[in-house]
Amino acid sequence: MNKTFKALIRIRNYFVYLIFALFLSACSTARQSTYADLKNSKNLAISILDKQIDEFNSYVGRPASDGHIDKQNNRAFLRDNIPLFLCSDNNVTKVYNYRWWMISKHLKAYVDPYDEQTYWVFTEFFGDKPWATLSGAIPCPAGHQFYDVRWLRNPEFLKSYADYYMRGSASRLNQRENANFLTYTSRPESHHYSSWMVNGIEAFLKVHPDNDWLYGILPHLAAHQQVWDTLFTVTDPHAKTAGMYKFLDLYDGMEFSLSTVLGLIESDGAYSLYTDANWRNYYLGWGTTKNAAQSPHAKQYPEAYRSGYPDFYMVRPTLNAYAYANLRSLSNLYTLTHHNFADREAKKMAMEYKIKAEDIQQKVLDVLWNEEDQFFYSYTAGDNKFGARDFEARVRESVGYTPWYFNMIPFSDNGKYEGAWQIFASEKGFHNTGGMTTAEQQHPYYNEQAYAWNGRGWPFQNSVVYKAYANYLRNYKKQVTEIDRQLLYDYVQKLVATHGEKPNIGEWYIPSERGTFGGEKDYFHSTFPDIIIADLLGFNPLHQDQFIIQPLLPENTWSYFYLGNIAYHGRTIDIIWKKDWDLQKEGDQSALCIWVDGLLVKTSNRLDDKVVVKIPQRP
């Protein structure tokens, strides 16, 4: 090789190095230490996690684990499985780690006597509850559980959990009809409560793609949705709500709602029991249903009540949005199957579910949206056997935000519907000292003290509305302001504070107080890891080999955060944001850095940028 050629090689190598060095300089003024920054952040996150696990394990008066993950082995399990996280707000970091610790206690291996298979399931309450499936799992929080658990590194837990509901005995075995079964409609365990499990499975597959598993379970997902279509849609073709999805409050996970109160008061005959003056005696918590059971109306119309609970169906934004999400996900998943396996039938099914999803979407927009009040309301079912039919319950409830959770609003029509979010920040609406209310505070029936959804705060609903608001900001709002970001963060901060000094997640809280959760302890009925990962920090997983990062943090809220060890499409993702990468240097050094398998692949100097990251192919 001659000297001239060697010199050219050296020059080429120099320029390659120079270009790479310039690329790194966009991320930090001290680029030589970027890998050290990543390593140090990961080690610090693990160290903090270890210490906090020891603290959580020391708490007394907490329920024992439902499965084999307990204080003897939870450190190894959590280290191996959860996305690591730390930020400059120590309370947020602690609650994040606590929630994973809590989730690990709900992981349970269930040997199903009906098919002799062992399934991984996640419980909600600890112990065997009579309103649960025989495994102890309950479908009511399953949508939330799927969104949190999808981030575990080991995908087998959620695949097994989904298998249990979709093709295990829970999909076939009818729910036990005992003293807790307050309905006359028999249905499989998987449909005892409303959920958006099909959509949750698609959300999982965006993190952990598995085409072969999808191909096997997809017909069972379709069968799951068919049960909703068959049992829980309004059948009167002349009703305003014809073809829409209906449910009882209780089995929508929201035992007593103000919209149902208004419908009952509007009713005559069997439900003329309920009036403006006395409804609180009969439909305001479990103690009051005993009064209804003893009333002359219940004795005259026994089929209208079940142990005093009215058999009164509502067409709510919740179940209809869940159905839309499931149908849309079925369309997406059949499309994937068509592409992966050249399955012509799958292509046909994808189109059929797309049409069904668009049909229910249009019905929600046409029927449930009130243009004058700028909100999605609930209606009484148009085929109720007893009570008012097709009655619009004009009370703003937080369930009216559910369509945004699934991006159900047409993007081109955002201007028509975005007025609903004005009351989210209003003290007349849902904004209060300790957190979000579940009904507008200006309504005369508002009541946060009762065990009901008449105002009292419920983490289940926080999880729905915060994702809905984050989706609204990212996907609909033309210009997101610092005030918008601060409102989301304010709500998240209040949720963090309610966990208390020794973190606990319960069933409910009192929005007007800066208090703690009441009811159950270490209760898996809501999300938090997903709120941080997907909603606040904006990690948006996709079916393609790429992802989007678009944080909604207010600019000066945190000085740094690290989110890493994320298993995504078989790779490991790490993300660091710092306002000051080198304490010895002056000036603004703000930068977001993203690694795939330890390789720095993307940087951004602005926290509010939308960063699209394509996963590089392995060498």
PDB file of C-alpha atoms in Angstrom, residues 51-272:
ATOM      1  CA  LYS A  51     -32.884   0.850  49.267  1.00  0.00           C
ATOM      2  CA  GLN A  52     -36.531   1.631  48.660  1.00  0.00           C
ATOM      3  CA  ILE A  53     -37.449  -2.037  48.248  1.00  0.00           C
ATOM      4  CA  ASP A  54     -35.927  -2.644  51.681  1.00  0.00           C
ATOM      5  CA  GLU A  55     -38.049   0.194  53.047  1.00  0.00           C
ATOM      6  CA  PHE A  56     -41.255  -1.068  51.409  1.00  0.00           C
ATOM      7  CA  ASN A  57     -40.581  -4.584  52.703  1.00  0.00           C
ATOM      8  CA  SER A  58     -40.337  -3.206  56.227  1.00  0.00           C
ATOM      9  CA  TYR A  59     -43.829  -1.663  56.230  1.00  0.00           C
ATOM     10  CA  VAL A  60     -46.190  -3.269  58.725  1.00  0.00           C
ATOM     11  CA  GLY A  61     -49.907  -3.715  58.278  1.00  0.00           C
ATOM     12  CA  ARG A  62     -49.639  -4.349  54.544  1.00  0.00           C
ATOM     13  CA  PRO A  63     -51.263  -7.314  52.784  1.00  0.00           C
ATOM     14  CA  ALA A  64     -49.086 -10.329  52.155  1.00  0.00           C
ATOM     15  CA  SER A  65     -48.211 -11.202  48.577  1.00  0.00           C
ATOM     16  CA  ASP A  66     -50.810 -13.062  46.495  1.00  0.00           C
ATOM     17  CA  GLY A  67     -48.080 -15.068  44.763  1.00  0.00           C
ATOM     18  CA  HIS A  68     -44.474 -16.148  45.116  1.00  0.00           C
ATOM     19  CA  ILE A  69     -42.910 -12.674  44.765  1.00  0.00           C
ATOM     20  CA  ASP A  70     -42.414 -11.357  48.297  1.00  0.00           C
ATOM     21  CA  LYS A  71     -39.806  -9.723  50.517  1.00  0.00           C
ATOM     22  CA  GLN A  72     -37.558 -12.763  50.133  1.00  0.00           C
ATOM     23  CA  ASN A  73     -37.082 -12.401  46.377  1.00  0.00           C
ATOM     24  CA  ASN A  74     -38.695  -9.204  45.097  1.00  0.00           C
ATOM     25  CA  ARG A  75     -35.412  -7.317  44.739  1.00  0.00           C
ATOM     26  CA  ALA A  76     -34.110  -9.689  42.069  1.00  0.00           C
ATOM     27  CA  PHE A  77     -37.478  -9.776  40.308  1.00  0.00           C
ATOM     28  CA  LEU A  78     -37.824  -5.992  40.165  1.00  0.00           C
ATOM     29  CA  ARG A  79     -34.203  -5.430  39.148  1.00  0.00           C
ATOM     30  CA  ASP A  80     -34.593  -7.891  36.291  1.00  0.00           C
ATOM     31  CA  ASN A  81     -37.968  -6.734  35.023  1.00  0.00           C
ATOM     32  CA  ILE A  82     -38.956  -3.120  35.558  1.00  0.00           C
ATOM     33  CA  PRO A  83     -37.891  -0.048  33.591  1.00  0.00           C
ATOM     34  CA  LEU A  84     -35.487   1.838  35.845  1.00  0.00           C
ATOM     35  CA  PHE A  85     -36.371   5.415  36.688  1.00  0.00           C
ATOM     36  CA  LEU A  86     -35.112   8.319  38.736  1.00  0.00           C
ATOM     37  CA  CYS A  87     -35.613  12.051  38.569  1.00  0.00           C
ATOM     38  CA  SER A  88     -34.791  15.182  40.526  1.00  0.00           C
ATOM     39  CA  ASP A  89     -38.123  14.896  42.364  1.00  0.00           C
ATOM     40  CA  ASN A  90     -37.407  12.188  44.948  1.00  0.00           C
ATOM     41  CA  ASN A  91     -41.087  11.711  45.764  1.00  0.00           C
ATOM     42  CA  VAL A  92     -41.973  10.842  42.173  1.00  0.00           C
ATOM     43  CA  THR A  93     -39.089   8.363  42.020  1.00  0.00           C
ATOM     44  CA  LYS A  94     -40.184   6.737  45.260  1.00  0.00           C
ATOM     45  CA  VAL A  95     -43.827   6.356  44.239  1.00  0.00           C
ATOM     46  CA  TYR A  96     -42.759   4.947  40.863  1.00  0.00           C
ATOM     47  CA  ASN A  97     -40.652   2.268  42.569  1.00  0.00           C
ATOM     48  CA  TYR A  98     -43.362   1.615  45.154  1.00  0.00           C
ATOM     49  CA  ARG A  99     -45.965   0.978  42.482  1.00  0.00           C
ATOM     50  CA  TRP A 100     -43.781  -1.684  40.849  1.00  0.00           C
ATOM     51  CA  TRP A 101     -43.192  -3.238  44.272  1.00  0.00           C
ATOM     52  CA  MET A 102     -46.963  -3.282  44.804  1.00  0.00           C
ATOM     53  CA  ILE A 103     -47.560  -4.812  41.356  1.00  0.00           C
ATOM     54  CA  SER A 104     -45.092  -7.618  42.066  1.00  0.00           C
ATOM     55  CA  LYS A 105     -47.185  -8.673  45.074  1.00  0.00           C
ATOM     56  CA  HIS A 106     -50.194  -9.210  42.800  1.00  0.00           C
ATOM     57  CA  LEU A 107     -48.448 -11.567  40.363  1.00  0.00           C
ATOM     58  CA  LYS A 108     -49.832 -15.042  40.901  1.00  0.00           C
ATOM     59  CA  ALA A 109     -49.380 -18.464  39.283  1.00  0.00           C
ATOM     60  CA  TYR A 110     -52.823 -20.026  38.926  1.00  0.00           C
ATOM     61  CA  VAL A 111     -53.313 -23.689  38.105  1.00  0.00           C
ATOM     62  CA  ASP A 112     -56.630 -23.800  36.274  1.00  0.00           C
ATOM     63  CA  PRO A 113     -58.517 -26.987  37.183  1.00  0.00           C
ATOM     64  CA  TYR A 114     -60.639 -26.710  34.030  1.00  0.00           C
ATOM     65  CA  ASP A 115     -57.820 -27.039  31.494  1.00  0.00           C
ATOM     66  CA  GLU A 116     -54.965 -28.020  33.854  1.00  0.00           C
ATOM     67  CA  GLN A 117     -52.885 -25.117  32.533  1.00  0.00           C
ATOM     68  CA  THR A 118     -50.856 -22.760  34.734  1.00  0.00           C
ATOM     69  CA  TYR A 119     -51.496 -19.080  34.038  1.00  0.00           C
ATOM     70  CA  TRP A 120     -49.813 -15.963  35.305  1.00  0.00           C
ATOM     71  CA  VAL A 121     -52.537 -13.587  36.529  1.00  0.00           C
ATOM     72  CA  PHE A 122     -52.556 -10.249  38.344  1.00  0.00           C
ATOM     73  CA  THR A 123     -55.006  -9.752  41.183  1.00  0.00           C
ATOM     74  CA  GLU A 124     -56.681  -6.497  42.191  1.00  0.00           C
ATOM     75  CA  PHE A 125     -57.679  -7.188  45.795  1.00  0.00           C
ATOM     76  CA  PHE A 126     -55.569  -9.533  47.888  1.00  0.00           C
ATOM     77  CA  GLY A 127     -57.104 -12.897  48.688  1.00  0.00           C
ATOM     78  CA  ASP A 128     -60.073 -14.700  47.147  1.00  0.00           C
ATOM     79  CA  LYS A 129     -62.949 -12.264  46.649  1.00  0.00           C
ATOM     80  CA  PRO A 130     -66.390 -13.660  45.802  1.00  0.00           C
ATOM     81  CA  TRP A 131     -66.820 -11.175  42.934  1.00  0.00           C
ATOM     82  CA  ALA A 132     -63.502 -12.209  41.361  1.00  0.00           C
ATOM     83  CA  THR A 133     -62.758 -14.974  38.883  1.00  0.00           C
ATOM     84  CA  LEU A 134     -61.788 -18.305  40.419  1.00  0.00           C
ATOM     85  CA  SER A 135     -58.135 -17.334  39.899  1.00  0.00           C
ATOM     86  CA  GLY A 136     -58.584 -14.231  42.046  1.00  0.00           C
ATOM     87  CA  ALA A 137     -58.097 -11.885  39.078  1.00  0.00           C
ATOM     88  CA  ILE A 138     -60.843  -9.379  38.257  1.00  0.00           C
ATOM     89  CA  PRO A 139     -61.421  -7.961  34.750  1.00  0.00           C
ATOM     90  CA  CYS A 140     -62.423  -4.501  36.020  1.00  0.00           C
ATOM     91  CA  PRO A 141     -58.842  -3.133  36.289  1.00  0.00           C
ATOM     92  CA  ALA A 142     -57.383  -5.430  33.609  1.00  0.00           C
ATOM     93  CA  GLY A 143     -57.111  -2.643  31.018  1.00  0.00           C
ATOM     94  CA  HIS A 144     -55.041  -0.583  33.455  1.00  0.00           C
ATOM     95  CA  GLN A 145     -53.051  -3.614  34.482  1.00  0.00           C
ATOM     96  CA  PHE A 146     -52.198  -4.436  30.862  1.00  0.00           C
ATOM     97  CA  TYR A 147     -50.921  -0.886  30.277  1.00  0.00           C
ATOM     98  CA  ASP A 148     -48.627  -1.031  33.331  1.00  0.00           C
ATOM     99  CA  VAL A 149     -47.475  -4.644  33.015  1.00  0.00           C
ATOM    100  CA  ARG A 150     -46.612  -4.273  29.311  1.00  0.00           C
ATOM    101  CA  TRP A 151     -43.431  -2.505  30.455  1.00  0.00           C
ATOM    102  CA  LEU A 152     -42.039  -5.547  32.299  1.00  0.00           C
ATOM    103  CA  ARG A 153     -38.985  -6.966  30.538  1.00  0.00           C
ATOM    104  CA  ASN A 154     -40.367 -10.495  30.598  1.00  0.00           C
ATOM    105  CA  PRO A 155     -43.342 -10.550  28.190  1.00  0.00           C
ATOM    106  CA  GLU A 156     -44.495 -14.009  29.269  1.00  0.00           C
ATOM    107  CA  PHE A 157     -46.377 -12.665  32.287  1.00  0.00           C
ATOM    108  CA  LEU A 158     -48.788 -10.539  30.297  1.00  0.00           C
ATOM    109  CA  LYS A 159     -49.114 -13.045  27.453  1.00  0.00           C
ATOM    110  CA  SER A 160     -50.160 -15.675  29.978  1.00  0.00           C
ATOM    111  CA  TYR A 161     -52.549 -13.252  31.700  1.00  0.00           C
ATOM    112  CA  ALA A 162     -54.159 -12.432  28.355  1.00  0.00           C
ATOM    113  CA  ASP A 163     -54.373 -16.141  27.513  1.00  0.00           C
ATOM    114  CA  TYR A 164     -56.277 -16.742  30.749  1.00  0.00           C
ATOM    115  CA  TYR A 165     -58.956 -14.171  29.904  1.00  0.00           C
ATOM    116  CA  MET A 166     -59.151 -14.802  26.169  1.00  0.00           C
ATOM    117  CA  ARG A 167     -58.875 -18.590  25.810  1.00  0.00           C
ATOM    118  CA  GLY A 168     -58.617 -19.960  29.338  1.00  0.00           C
ATOM    119  CA  SER A 169     -61.534 -20.879  31.575  1.00  0.00           C
ATOM    120  CA  ALA A 170     -62.301 -17.206  32.305  1.00  0.00           C
ATOM    121  CA  SER A 171     -63.496 -16.886  28.707  1.00  0.00           C
ATOM    122  CA  ARG A 172     -65.961 -19.775  29.090  1.00  0.00           C
ATOM    123  CA  LEU A 173     -66.825 -20.194  32.762  1.00  0.00           C
ATOM    124  CA  ASN A 174     -69.769 -18.096  33.902  1.00  0.00           C
ATOM    125  CA  GLN A 175     -69.237 -15.679  36.761  1.00  0.00           C
ATOM    126  CA  ARG A 176     -70.331 -17.061  40.116  1.00  0.00           C
ATOM    127  CA  GLU A 177     -73.859 -15.924  40.948  1.00  0.00           C
ATOM    128  CA  ASN A 178     -73.668 -15.321  44.674  1.00  0.00           C
ATOM    129  CA  ALA A 179     -74.751 -12.560  47.031  1.00  0.00           C
ATOM    130  CA  ASN A 180     -72.350 -10.216  45.233  1.00  0.00           C
ATOM    131  CA  PHE A 181     -73.869 -10.850  41.797  1.00  0.00           C
ATOM    132  CA  LEU A 182     -76.235  -7.856  41.504  1.00  0.00           C
ATOM    133  CA  THR A 183     -77.452  -8.458  37.963  1.00  0.00           C
ATOM    134  CA  TYR A 184     -79.727 -10.835  36.071  1.00  0.00           C
ATOM    135  CA  THR A 185     -77.408 -11.161  33.057  1.00  0.00           C
ATOM    136  CA  SER A 186     -75.195 -14.249  33.211  1.00  0.00           C
ATOM    137  CA  ARG A 187     -71.870 -13.847  31.432  1.00  0.00           C
ATOM    138  CA  PRO A 188     -68.336 -15.261  31.379  1.00  0.00           C
ATOM    139  CA  GLU A 189     -65.896 -14.290  34.109  1.00  0.00           C
ATOM    140  CA  SER A 190     -63.970 -12.254  31.540  1.00  0.00           C
ATOM    141  CA  HIS A 191     -67.043 -10.024  31.038  1.00  0.00           C
ATOM    142  CA  HIS A 192     -68.201  -9.631  34.616  1.00  0.00           C
ATOM    143  CA  TYR A 193     -66.896  -6.048  34.506  1.00  0.00           C
ATOM    144  CA  SER A 194     -66.200  -3.732  31.597  1.00  0.00           C
ATOM    145  CA  SER A 195     -62.661  -3.520  30.250  1.00  0.00           C
ATOM    146  CA  TRP A 196     -60.585  -2.698  27.202  1.00  0.00           C
ATOM    147  CA  MET A 197     -58.424  -5.815  27.269  1.00  0.00           C
ATOM    148  CA  VAL A 198     -58.198  -6.259  23.492  1.00  0.00           C
ATOM    149  CA  ASN A 199     -56.841  -2.734  23.214  1.00  0.00           C
ATOM    150  CA  GLY A 200     -54.515  -3.478  26.126  1.00  0.00           C
ATOM    151  CA  ILE A 201     -53.155  -6.486  24.262  1.00  0.00           C
ATOM    152  CA  GLU A 202     -52.412  -4.320  21.236  1.00  0.00           C
ATOM    153  CA  ALA A 203     -50.657  -1.816  23.533  1.00  0.00           C
ATOM    154  CA  PHE A 204     -48.559  -4.707  24.869  1.00  0.00           C
ATOM    155  CA  LEU A 205     -47.670  -5.950  21.378  1.00  0.00           C
ATOM    156  CA  LYS A 206     -46.347  -2.500  20.495  1.00  0.00           C
ATOM    157  CA  VAL A 207     -43.729  -3.023  23.226  1.00  0.00           C
ATOM    158  CA  HIS A 208     -43.167  -6.771  22.812  1.00  0.00           C
ATOM    159  CA  PRO A 209     -44.073  -7.866  19.247  1.00  0.00           C
ATOM    160  CA  ASP A 210     -44.870 -11.568  18.876  1.00  0.00           C
ATOM    161  CA  ASN A 211     -46.516 -12.366  15.556  1.00  0.00           C
ATOM    162  CA  ASP A 212     -46.885 -16.093  16.178  1.00  0.00           C
ATOM    163  CA  TRP A 213     -48.583 -15.588  19.556  1.00  0.00           C
ATOM    164  CA  LEU A 214     -50.849 -12.952  18.009  1.00  0.00           C
ATOM    165  CA  TYR A 215     -51.830 -15.314  15.192  1.00  0.00           C
ATOM    166  CA  GLY A 216     -52.928 -17.930  17.733  1.00  0.00           C
ATOM    167  CA  ILE A 217     -54.861 -15.655  20.073  1.00  0.00           C
ATOM    168  CA  LEU A 218     -56.487 -13.324  17.525  1.00  0.00           C
ATOM    169  CA  PRO A 219     -59.634 -15.432  16.921  1.00  0.00           C
ATOM    170  CA  HIS A 220     -60.160 -15.495  20.694  1.00  0.00           C
ATOM    171  CA  LEU A 221     -59.911 -11.692  20.838  1.00  0.00           C
ATOM    172  CA  ALA A 222     -62.666 -11.510  18.239  1.00  0.00           C
ATOM    173  CA  ALA A 223     -64.781 -13.957  20.238  1.00  0.00           C
ATOM    174  CA  HIS A 224     -64.225 -11.848  23.350  1.00  0.00           C
ATOM    175  CA  GLN A 225     -65.595  -8.757  21.620  1.00  0.00           C
ATOM    176  CA  GLN A 226     -68.529 -10.761  20.229  1.00  0.00           C
ATOM    177  CA  VAL A 227     -69.766 -11.370  23.775  1.00  0.00           C
ATOM    178  CA  TRP A 228     -69.947  -7.611  24.359  1.00  0.00           C
ATOM    179  CA  ASP A 229     -71.763  -7.169  21.054  1.00  0.00           C
ATOM    180  CA  THR A 230     -74.276  -9.902  21.883  1.00  0.00           C
ATOM    181  CA  LEU A 231     -75.092  -9.245  25.538  1.00  0.00           C
ATOM    182  CA  PHE A 232     -74.547  -5.547  26.086  1.00  0.00           C
ATOM    183  CA  THR A 233     -75.889  -3.489  23.189  1.00  0.00           C
ATOM    184  CA  VAL A 234     -79.219  -1.671  22.961  1.00  0.00           C
ATOM    185  CA  THR A 235     -81.465  -3.899  20.864  1.00  0.00           C
ATOM    186  CA  ASP A 236     -84.469  -1.632  20.233  1.00  0.00           C
ATOM    187  CA  PRO A 237     -83.927  -0.484  16.630  1.00  0.00           C
ATOM    188  CA  HIS A 238     -86.074   2.609  17.203  1.00  0.00           C
ATOM    189  CA  ALA A 239     -84.117   3.832  20.229  1.00  0.00           C
ATOM    190  CA  LYS A 240     -81.837   6.826  19.968  1.00  0.00           C
ATOM    191  CA  THR A 241     -79.146   4.673  21.574  1.00  0.00           C
ATOM    192  CA  ALA A 242     -79.785   1.669  19.284  1.00  0.00           C
ATOM    193  CA  GLY A 243     -76.656  -0.427  18.764  1.00  0.00           C
ATOM    194  CA  MET A 244     -74.709   1.374  21.489  1.00  0.00           C
ATOM    195  CA  TYR A 245     -73.169  -0.415  24.466  1.00  0.00           C
ATOM    196  CA  LYS A 246     -74.904  -0.452  27.845  1.00  0.00           C
ATOM    197  CA  PHE A 247     -73.960  -1.541  31.363  1.00  0.00           C
ATOM    198  CA  LEU A 248     -74.849  -1.170  35.018  1.00  0.00           C
ATOM    199  CA  ASP A 249     -72.779   1.349  36.993  1.00  0.00           C
ATOM    200  CA  LEU A 250     -71.518  -1.382  39.307  1.00  0.00           C
ATOM    201  CA  TYR A 251     -70.051  -3.454  36.494  1.00  0.00           C
ATOM    202  CA  ASP A 252     -68.489  -0.432  34.862  1.00  0.00           C
ATOM    203  CA  GLY A 253     -66.390  -0.322  38.030  1.00  0.00           C
ATOM    204  CA  MET A 254     -68.226   2.779  39.284  1.00  0.00           C
ATOM    205  CA  GLU A 255     -70.859   1.575  41.711  1.00  0.00           C
ATOM    206  CA  PHE A 256     -73.037   4.694  42.037  1.00  0.00           C
ATOM    207  CA  SER A 257     -72.956   7.590  39.555  1.00  0.00           C
ATOM    208  CA  LEU A 258     -74.829  10.883  39.335  1.00  0.00           C
ATOM    209  CA  SER A 259     -75.903  10.188  35.749  1.00  0.00           C
ATOM    210  CA  THR A 260     -77.763   7.096  36.932  1.00  0.00           C
ATOM    211  CA  VAL A 261     -79.259   9.119  39.786  1.00  0.00           C
ATOM    212  CA  LEU A 262     -80.720  11.568  37.264  1.00  0.00           C
ATOM    213  CA  GLY A 263     -82.083   8.693  35.171  1.00  0.00           C
ATOM    214  CA  LEU A 264     -83.703   7.049  38.189  1.00  0.00           C
ATOM    215  CA  ILE A 265     -85.326  10.304  39.269  1.00  0.00           C
ATOM    216  CA  GLU A 266     -86.683  10.753  35.735  1.00  0.00           C
ATOM    217  CA  SER A 267     -88.248   7.272  35.844  1.00  0.00           C
ATOM    218  CA  ASP A 268     -91.703   6.219  36.933  1.00  0.00           C
ATOM    219  CA  GLY A 269     -93.173   2.816  37.777  1.00  0.00           C
ATOM    220  CA  ALA A 270     -90.595   0.578  39.447  1.00  0.00           C
ATOM    221  CA  TYR A 271     -88.176   3.451  39.952  1.00  0.00           C
ATOM    222  CA  SER A 272     -90.617   6.120  41.079  1.00  0.00           C
TER     223      SER A 272
END
